[in-house]
Short mmCIF file of C-alpha atoms and ligand atoms in Angstrom, two decimals:
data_model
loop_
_atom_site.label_atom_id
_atom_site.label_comp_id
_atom_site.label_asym_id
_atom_site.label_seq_id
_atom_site.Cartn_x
_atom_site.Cartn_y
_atom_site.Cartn_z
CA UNK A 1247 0.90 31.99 -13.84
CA UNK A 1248 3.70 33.50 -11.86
CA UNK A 1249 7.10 33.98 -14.00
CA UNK A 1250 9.64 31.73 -13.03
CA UNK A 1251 13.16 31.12 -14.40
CA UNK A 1252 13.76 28.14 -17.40
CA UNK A 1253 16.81 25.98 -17.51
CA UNK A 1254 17.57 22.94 -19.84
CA UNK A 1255 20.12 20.68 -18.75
CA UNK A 1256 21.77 18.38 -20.84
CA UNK A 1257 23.27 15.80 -18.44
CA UNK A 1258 21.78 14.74 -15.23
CA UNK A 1259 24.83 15.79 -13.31
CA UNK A 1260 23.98 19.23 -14.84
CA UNK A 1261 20.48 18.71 -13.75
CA UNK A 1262 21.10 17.74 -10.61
CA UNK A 1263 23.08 21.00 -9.85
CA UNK A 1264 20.66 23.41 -11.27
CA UNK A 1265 18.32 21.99 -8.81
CA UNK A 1266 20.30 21.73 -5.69
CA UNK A 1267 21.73 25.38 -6.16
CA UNK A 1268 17.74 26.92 -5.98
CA UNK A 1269 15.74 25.83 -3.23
CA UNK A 1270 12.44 26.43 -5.17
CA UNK A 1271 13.57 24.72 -8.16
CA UNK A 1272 11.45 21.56 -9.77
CA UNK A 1273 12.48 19.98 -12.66
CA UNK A 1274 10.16 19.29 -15.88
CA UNK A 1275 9.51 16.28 -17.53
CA UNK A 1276 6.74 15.71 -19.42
CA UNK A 1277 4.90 17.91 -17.80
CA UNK A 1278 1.07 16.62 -18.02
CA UNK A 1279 0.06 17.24 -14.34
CA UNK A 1280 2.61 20.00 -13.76
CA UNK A 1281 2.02 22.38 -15.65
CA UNK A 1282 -1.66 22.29 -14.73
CA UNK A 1283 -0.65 22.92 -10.88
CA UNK A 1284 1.46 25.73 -12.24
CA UNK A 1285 -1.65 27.94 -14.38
CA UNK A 1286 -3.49 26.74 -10.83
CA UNK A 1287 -0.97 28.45 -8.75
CA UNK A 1288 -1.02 25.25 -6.59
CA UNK A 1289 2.63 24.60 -7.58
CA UNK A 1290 4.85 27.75 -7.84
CA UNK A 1291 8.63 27.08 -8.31
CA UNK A 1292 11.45 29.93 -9.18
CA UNK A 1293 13.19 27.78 -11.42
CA UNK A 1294 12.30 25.06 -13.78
CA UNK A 1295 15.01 22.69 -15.27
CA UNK A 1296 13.70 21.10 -18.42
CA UNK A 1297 15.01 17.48 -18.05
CA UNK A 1298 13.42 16.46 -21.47
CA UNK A 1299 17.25 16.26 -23.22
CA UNK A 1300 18.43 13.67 -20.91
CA UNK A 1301 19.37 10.17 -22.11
CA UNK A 1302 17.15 8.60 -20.08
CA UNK A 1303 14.65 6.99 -22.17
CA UNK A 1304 13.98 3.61 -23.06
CA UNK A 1305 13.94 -0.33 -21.59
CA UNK A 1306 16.85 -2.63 -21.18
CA UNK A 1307 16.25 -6.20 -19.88
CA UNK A 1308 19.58 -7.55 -17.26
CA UNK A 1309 19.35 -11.06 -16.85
CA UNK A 1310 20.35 -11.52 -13.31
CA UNK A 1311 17.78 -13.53 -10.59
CA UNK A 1312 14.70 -13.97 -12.97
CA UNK A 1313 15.54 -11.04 -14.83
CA UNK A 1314 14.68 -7.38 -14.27
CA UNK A 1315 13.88 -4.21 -16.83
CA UNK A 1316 16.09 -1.08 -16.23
CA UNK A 1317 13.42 1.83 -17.56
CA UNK A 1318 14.85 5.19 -18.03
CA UNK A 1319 12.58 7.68 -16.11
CA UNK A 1320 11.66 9.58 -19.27
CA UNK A 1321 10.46 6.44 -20.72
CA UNK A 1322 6.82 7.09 -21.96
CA UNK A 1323 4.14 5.05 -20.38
CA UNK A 1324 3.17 4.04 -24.22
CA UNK A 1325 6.16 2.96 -24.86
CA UNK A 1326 7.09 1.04 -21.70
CA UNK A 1327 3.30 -0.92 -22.11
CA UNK A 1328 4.25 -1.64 -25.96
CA UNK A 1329 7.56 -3.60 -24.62
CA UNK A 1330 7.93 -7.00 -25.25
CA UNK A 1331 8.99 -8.14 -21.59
CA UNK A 1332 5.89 -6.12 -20.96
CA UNK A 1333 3.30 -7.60 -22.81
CA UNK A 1334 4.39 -11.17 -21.99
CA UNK A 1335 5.66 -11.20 -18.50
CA UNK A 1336 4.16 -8.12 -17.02
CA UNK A 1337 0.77 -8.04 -17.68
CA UNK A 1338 0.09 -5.95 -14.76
CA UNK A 1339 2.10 -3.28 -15.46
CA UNK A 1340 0.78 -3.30 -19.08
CA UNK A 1341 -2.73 -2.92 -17.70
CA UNK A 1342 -2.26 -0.36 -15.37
CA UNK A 1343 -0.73 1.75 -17.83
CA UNK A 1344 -3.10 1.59 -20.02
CA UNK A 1345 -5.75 1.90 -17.40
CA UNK A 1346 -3.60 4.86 -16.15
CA UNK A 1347 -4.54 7.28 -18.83
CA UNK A 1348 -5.94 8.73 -22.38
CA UNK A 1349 -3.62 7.47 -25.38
CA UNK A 1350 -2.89 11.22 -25.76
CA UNK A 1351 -1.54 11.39 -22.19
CA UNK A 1352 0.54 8.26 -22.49
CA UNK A 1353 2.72 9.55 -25.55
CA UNK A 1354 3.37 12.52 -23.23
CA UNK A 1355 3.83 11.40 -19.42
CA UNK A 1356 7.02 9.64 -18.61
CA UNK A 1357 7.09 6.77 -16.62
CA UNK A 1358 9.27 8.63 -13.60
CA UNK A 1359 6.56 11.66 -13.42
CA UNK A 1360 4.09 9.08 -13.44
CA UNK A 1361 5.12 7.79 -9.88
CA UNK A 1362 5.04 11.44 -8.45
CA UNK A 1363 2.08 12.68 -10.24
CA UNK A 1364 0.33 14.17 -7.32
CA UNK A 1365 -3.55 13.64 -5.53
CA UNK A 1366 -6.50 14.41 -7.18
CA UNK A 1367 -8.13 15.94 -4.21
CA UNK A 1368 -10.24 19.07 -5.30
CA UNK A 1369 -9.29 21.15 -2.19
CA UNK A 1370 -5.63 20.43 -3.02
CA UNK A 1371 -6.11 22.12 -6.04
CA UNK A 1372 -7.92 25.08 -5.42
CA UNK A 1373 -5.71 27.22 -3.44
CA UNK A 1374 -8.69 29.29 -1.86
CA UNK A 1375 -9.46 26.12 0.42
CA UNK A 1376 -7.59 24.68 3.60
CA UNK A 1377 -4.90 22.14 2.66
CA UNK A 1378 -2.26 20.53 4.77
CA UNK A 1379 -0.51 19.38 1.93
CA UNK A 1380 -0.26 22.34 -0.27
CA UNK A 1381 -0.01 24.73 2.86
CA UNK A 1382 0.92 22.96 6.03
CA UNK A 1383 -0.75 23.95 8.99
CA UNK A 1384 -4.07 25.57 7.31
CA UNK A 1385 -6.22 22.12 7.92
CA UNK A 1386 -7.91 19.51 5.79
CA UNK A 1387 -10.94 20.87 3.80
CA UNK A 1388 -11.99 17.16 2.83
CA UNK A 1389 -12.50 15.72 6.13
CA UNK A 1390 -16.26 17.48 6.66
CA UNK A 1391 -15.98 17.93 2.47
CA UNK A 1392 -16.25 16.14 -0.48
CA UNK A 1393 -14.20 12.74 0.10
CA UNK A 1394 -16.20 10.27 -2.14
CA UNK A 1395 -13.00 9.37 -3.79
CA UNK A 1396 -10.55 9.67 -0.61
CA UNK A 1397 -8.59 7.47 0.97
CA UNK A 1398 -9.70 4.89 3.90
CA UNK A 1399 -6.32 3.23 4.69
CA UNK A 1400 -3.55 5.28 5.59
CA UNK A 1401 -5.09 7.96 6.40
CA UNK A 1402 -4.16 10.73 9.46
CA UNK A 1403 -6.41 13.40 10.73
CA UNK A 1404 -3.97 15.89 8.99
CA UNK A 1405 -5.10 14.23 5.09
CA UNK A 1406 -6.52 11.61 3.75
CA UNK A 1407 -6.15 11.93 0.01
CA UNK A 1408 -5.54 8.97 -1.89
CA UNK A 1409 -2.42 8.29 -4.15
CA UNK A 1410 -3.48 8.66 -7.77
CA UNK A 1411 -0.87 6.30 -9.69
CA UNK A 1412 -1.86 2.82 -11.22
CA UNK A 1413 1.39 2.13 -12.63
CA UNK A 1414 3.02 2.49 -8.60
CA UNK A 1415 0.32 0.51 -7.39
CA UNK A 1416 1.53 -2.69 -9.87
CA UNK A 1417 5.13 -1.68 -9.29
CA UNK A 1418 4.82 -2.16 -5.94
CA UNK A 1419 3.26 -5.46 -5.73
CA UNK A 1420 6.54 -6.82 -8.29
CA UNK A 1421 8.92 -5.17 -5.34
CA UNK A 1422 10.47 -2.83 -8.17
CA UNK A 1423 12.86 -0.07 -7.21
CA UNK A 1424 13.82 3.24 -8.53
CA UNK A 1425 17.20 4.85 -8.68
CA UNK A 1426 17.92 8.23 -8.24
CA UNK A 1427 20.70 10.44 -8.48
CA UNK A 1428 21.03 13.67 -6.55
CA UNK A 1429 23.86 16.21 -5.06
CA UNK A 1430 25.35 13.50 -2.76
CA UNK A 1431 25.52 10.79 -5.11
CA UNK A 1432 23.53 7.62 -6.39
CA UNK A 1433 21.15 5.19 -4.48
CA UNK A 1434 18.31 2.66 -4.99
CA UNK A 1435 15.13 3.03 -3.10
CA UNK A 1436 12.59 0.14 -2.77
CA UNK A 1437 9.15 1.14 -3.87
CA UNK A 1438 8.09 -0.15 -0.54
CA UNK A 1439 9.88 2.30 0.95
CA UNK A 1440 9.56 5.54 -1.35
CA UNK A 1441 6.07 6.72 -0.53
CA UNK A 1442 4.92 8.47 2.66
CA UNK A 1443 2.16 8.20 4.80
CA UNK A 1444 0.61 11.63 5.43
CA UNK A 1445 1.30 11.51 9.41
CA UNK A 1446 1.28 14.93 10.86
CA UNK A 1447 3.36 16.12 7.79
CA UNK A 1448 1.09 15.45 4.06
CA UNK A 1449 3.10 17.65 2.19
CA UNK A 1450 6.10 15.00 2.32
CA UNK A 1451 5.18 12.55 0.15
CA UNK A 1452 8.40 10.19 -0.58
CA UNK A 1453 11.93 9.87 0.31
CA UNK A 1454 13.34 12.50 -2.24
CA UNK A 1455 15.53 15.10 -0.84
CA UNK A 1456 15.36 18.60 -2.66
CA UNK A 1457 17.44 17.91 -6.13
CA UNK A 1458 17.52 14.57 -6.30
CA UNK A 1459 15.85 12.94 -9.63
CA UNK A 1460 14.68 9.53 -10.42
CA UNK A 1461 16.83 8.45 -13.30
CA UNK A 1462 15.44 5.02 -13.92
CA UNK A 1463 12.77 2.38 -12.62
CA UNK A 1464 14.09 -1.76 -11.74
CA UNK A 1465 11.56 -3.89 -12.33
CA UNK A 1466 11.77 -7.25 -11.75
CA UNK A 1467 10.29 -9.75 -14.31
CA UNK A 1468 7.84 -12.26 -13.09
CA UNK A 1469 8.19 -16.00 -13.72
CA UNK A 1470 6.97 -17.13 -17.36
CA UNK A 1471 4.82 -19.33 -15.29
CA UNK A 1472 2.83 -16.72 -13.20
CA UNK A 1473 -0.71 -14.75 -14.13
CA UNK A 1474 -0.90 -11.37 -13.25
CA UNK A 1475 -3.32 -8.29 -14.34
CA UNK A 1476 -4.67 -4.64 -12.78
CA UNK A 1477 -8.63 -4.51 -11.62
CA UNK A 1478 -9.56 -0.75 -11.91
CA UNK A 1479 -12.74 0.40 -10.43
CA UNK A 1480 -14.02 3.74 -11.31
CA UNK A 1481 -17.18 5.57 -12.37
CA UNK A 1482 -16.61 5.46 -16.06
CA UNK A 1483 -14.31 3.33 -18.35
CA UNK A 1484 -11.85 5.56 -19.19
CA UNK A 1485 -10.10 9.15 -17.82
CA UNK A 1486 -10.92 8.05 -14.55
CA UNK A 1487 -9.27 7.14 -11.31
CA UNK A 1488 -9.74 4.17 -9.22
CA UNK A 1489 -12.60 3.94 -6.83
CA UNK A 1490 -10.64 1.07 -5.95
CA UNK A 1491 -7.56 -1.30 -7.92
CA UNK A 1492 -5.58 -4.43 -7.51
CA UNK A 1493 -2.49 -5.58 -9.30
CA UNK A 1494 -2.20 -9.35 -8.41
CA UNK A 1495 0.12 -11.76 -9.35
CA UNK A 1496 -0.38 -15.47 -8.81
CA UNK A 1497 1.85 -18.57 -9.57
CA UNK A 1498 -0.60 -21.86 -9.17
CA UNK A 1499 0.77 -25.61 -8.93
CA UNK A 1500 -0.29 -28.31 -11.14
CA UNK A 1501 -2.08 -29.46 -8.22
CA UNK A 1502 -3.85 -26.27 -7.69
CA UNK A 1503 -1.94 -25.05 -5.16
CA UNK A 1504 -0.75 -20.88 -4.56
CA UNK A 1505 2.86 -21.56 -4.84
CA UNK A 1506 3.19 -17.81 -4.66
CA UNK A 1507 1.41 -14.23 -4.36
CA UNK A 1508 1.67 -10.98 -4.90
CA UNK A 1509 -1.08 -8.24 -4.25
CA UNK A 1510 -1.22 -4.34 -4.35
CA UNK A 1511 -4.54 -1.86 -3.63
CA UNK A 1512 -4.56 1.37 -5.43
CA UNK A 1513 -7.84 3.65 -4.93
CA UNK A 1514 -8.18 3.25 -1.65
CA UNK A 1515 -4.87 4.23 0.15
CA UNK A 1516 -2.84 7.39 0.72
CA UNK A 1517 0.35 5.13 -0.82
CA UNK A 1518 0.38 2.46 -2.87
CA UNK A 1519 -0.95 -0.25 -0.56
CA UNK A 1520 0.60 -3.41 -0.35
CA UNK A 1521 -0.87 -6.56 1.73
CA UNK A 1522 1.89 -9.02 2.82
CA UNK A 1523 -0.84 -10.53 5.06
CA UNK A 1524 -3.27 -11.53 2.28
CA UNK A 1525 -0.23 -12.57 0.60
CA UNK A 1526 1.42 -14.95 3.18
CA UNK A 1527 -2.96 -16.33 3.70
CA UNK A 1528 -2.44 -16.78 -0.30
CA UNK A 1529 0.66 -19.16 -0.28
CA UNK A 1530 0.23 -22.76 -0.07
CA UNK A 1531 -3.76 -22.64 -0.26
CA UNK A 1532 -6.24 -23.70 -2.85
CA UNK A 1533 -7.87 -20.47 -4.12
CA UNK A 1534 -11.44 -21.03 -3.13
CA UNK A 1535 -14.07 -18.74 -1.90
CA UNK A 1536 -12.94 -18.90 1.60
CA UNK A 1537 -9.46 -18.45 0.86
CA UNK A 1538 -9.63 -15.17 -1.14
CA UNK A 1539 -12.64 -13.93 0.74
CA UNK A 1540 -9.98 -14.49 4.06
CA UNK A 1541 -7.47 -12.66 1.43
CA UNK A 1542 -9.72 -9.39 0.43
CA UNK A 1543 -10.68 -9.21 4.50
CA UNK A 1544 -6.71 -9.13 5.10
CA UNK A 1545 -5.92 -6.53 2.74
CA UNK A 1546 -8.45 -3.99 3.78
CA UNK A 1547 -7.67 -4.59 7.47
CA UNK A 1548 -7.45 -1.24 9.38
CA UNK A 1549 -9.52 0.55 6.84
CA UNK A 1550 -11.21 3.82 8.38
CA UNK A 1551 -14.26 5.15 6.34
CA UNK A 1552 -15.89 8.56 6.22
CA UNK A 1553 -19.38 9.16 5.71
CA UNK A 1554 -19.07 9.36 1.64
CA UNK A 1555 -16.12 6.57 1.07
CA UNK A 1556 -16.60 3.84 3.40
CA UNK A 1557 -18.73 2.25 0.58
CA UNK A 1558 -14.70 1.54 -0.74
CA UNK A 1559 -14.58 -0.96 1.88
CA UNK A 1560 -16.32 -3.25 0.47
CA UNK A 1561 -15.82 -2.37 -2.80
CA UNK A 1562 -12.10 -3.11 -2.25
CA UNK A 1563 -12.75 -6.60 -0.46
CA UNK A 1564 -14.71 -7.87 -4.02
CA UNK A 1565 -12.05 -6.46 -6.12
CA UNK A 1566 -9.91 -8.55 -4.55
CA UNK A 1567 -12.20 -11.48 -4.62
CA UNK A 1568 -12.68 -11.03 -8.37
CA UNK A 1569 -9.05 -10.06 -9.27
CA UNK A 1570 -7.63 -13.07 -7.21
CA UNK A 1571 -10.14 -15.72 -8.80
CA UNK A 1572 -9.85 -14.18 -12.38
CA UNK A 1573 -6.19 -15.18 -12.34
CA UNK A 1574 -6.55 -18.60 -10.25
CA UNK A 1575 -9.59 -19.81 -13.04
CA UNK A 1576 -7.07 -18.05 -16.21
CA UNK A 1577 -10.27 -15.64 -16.93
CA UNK A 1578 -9.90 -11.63 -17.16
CA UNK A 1579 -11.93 -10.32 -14.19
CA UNK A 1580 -15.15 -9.99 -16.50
CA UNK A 1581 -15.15 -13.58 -17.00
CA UNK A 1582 -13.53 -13.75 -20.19
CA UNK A 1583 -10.54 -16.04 -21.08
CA UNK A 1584 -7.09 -14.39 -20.52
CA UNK A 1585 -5.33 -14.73 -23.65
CA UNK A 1586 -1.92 -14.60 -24.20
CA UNK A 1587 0.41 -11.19 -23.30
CA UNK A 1588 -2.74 -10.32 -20.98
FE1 SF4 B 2858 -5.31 18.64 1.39
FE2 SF4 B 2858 -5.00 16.06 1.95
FE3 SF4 B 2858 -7.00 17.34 3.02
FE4 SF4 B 2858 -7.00 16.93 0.38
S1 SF4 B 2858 -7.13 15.37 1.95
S2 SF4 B 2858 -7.54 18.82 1.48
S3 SF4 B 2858 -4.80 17.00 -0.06
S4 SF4 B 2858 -4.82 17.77 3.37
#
């Protein structure tokens, strides 16, 4: 690992100054992908500022609108699934964290690391391969490579890695926001409008400018009324990432009706993919086969396969299918009753 220089700050203005002043500073949070990169000499910064000492940890619920949870970014992701608004009114976000990784990870990774953990892509992570988005310019070793578990929407000829975070993929579909604070100040950016697209330029991945730091997550709280949950697809049933996920939300009428919809794809994207098209084919219908088989062909509209992951195609169309009639019938995606705080 090459030596690098350590600084712990203890307020986030301090923070926020160490790493504006060093152009090759990152800061350090809980540090369970990071420090990985780092042994890998995939991710090489001159200066680390430890933001572990910052008060931003923990969950406070604001009652405006329907009520949203301010979560300080180094907020666990065990301890944002054990909250109480969690369990009961974000079900989705409760699943995909615990979906998102081992126990042992969870006590360590903090929610705001969580949303910039970065791809799983083998080639990223071995520097002696070509990788536009660890060295721009040298090519894209997974487009004649390995790519089982790449992306097919979103893609450019430049990368097509997917996005690795569950817990961004449910934020997303609940329109949640994060706040950061850097060297010019404070500002809120929509989740919808924080992550990149690879384009000609993969190694920018989301709207952060060098030193700024997300200091909290805004989540808005669903209706008591509404069923939500997170389908993960993957190879094995745990320490895995998604072949392909949904985080769904669904409020039906008495008379069976969609009165509203909300549906994410994780898995299969090079972002967090949301589908306003499935959801706006969603609203005002009766959920039957046609419906959410009209839904699932929505949200994987534009989706380009390569010889080894087009079979996520279809795999993402049923997880839709299953995900969205799960929650219309009350029944987990396995068939099994949803009980309550699921
Ligand atoms: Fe690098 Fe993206 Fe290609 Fe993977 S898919 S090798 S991350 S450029």
């Amino acid at each position: 690992m090459r030596s690098f220089a350590y600084v712990r700050a203890g307020t986030v203005e301090e923070a926020v100054a160490a790493a504006a002043a060093d152009p090759e500073a990152a800061y350090l949070a809980g540090g369970t992908t990071q420090v990985d990169l780092m042994r890998d000499e995939v991710f090489r910064p001159a200066r680390l500022v430890d933001i572990t000492r910052l008060p931003l940890r923990g969950v406070e619920r604001r009652d405006d609108g329907g009520g949203v949870l301010v979560v300080g970014a180094l907020t666990t992701m065990e301890e944002l699934a054990a909250h109480g608004d969690v369990t009961t009114r974000l079900p989705l976000v409760r699943e995909a964290l615990l979906r998102g990784a081992s126990p042992q990870l969870r006590h360590m990774a903090t929610v705001g690391g969580n949303l910039l953990q970065r791809t799983r892509c083998r080639y990223y992570r071995d520097p002696s391969t070509a990788c536009n988005k660890r060295a721009p310019g040298t090519g894209c070793a997974a487009l004649d490579g390995h790519h089982r578990m790449h992306a097919v929407l979103g893609t450019s000829p430049h990368c097509i890695a997917t996005h690795p975070s569950d817990l961004a993929v449910a934020l997303l579909a609940l329109d949640a926001a994060v706040r950061v604070h850097g060297p010019d100040g404070e500002r809120a950016v929509p989740l919808g409008e924080f992550y990149r697209t690879p384009g000609s330029t993969p190694h920018v991945e989301n709207a952060l400018t060098h030193g700024e730091l997300i200091t909290h997550l805004e989540i808005p709280l669903l209706p008591p009324e509404a069923r939500s949950g997170y389908l993960k697809v993957r190879d094995r049933a745990s320490y895995e990432f998604a072949l392909a996920s949904v985080a769904a939300a669904l409020v039906v009428d008495e008379d069976g009706r969609i009165r509203s919809a909300r549906l994410a794809l994780g898995g299969v994207g090079t972002v967090p993919w949301r589908v306003p098209r499935a959801e706006e084919l969603l609203r005002g219908a009766r959920p039957d086969d046609d419906v959410l088989r009209a839904a699932a062909e929505a949200a994987l509209s534009g989706a380009e396969g390569r010889p080894d992951n087009a079979f996520k195609i279809g795999l993402g169309r049923r997880a839709v299918v299953r995900m969205l009639g799960a929650l219309a019938r009350g029944e987990e995606p396995d068939g099994a009753a949803r009980g309550e705080g699921r």
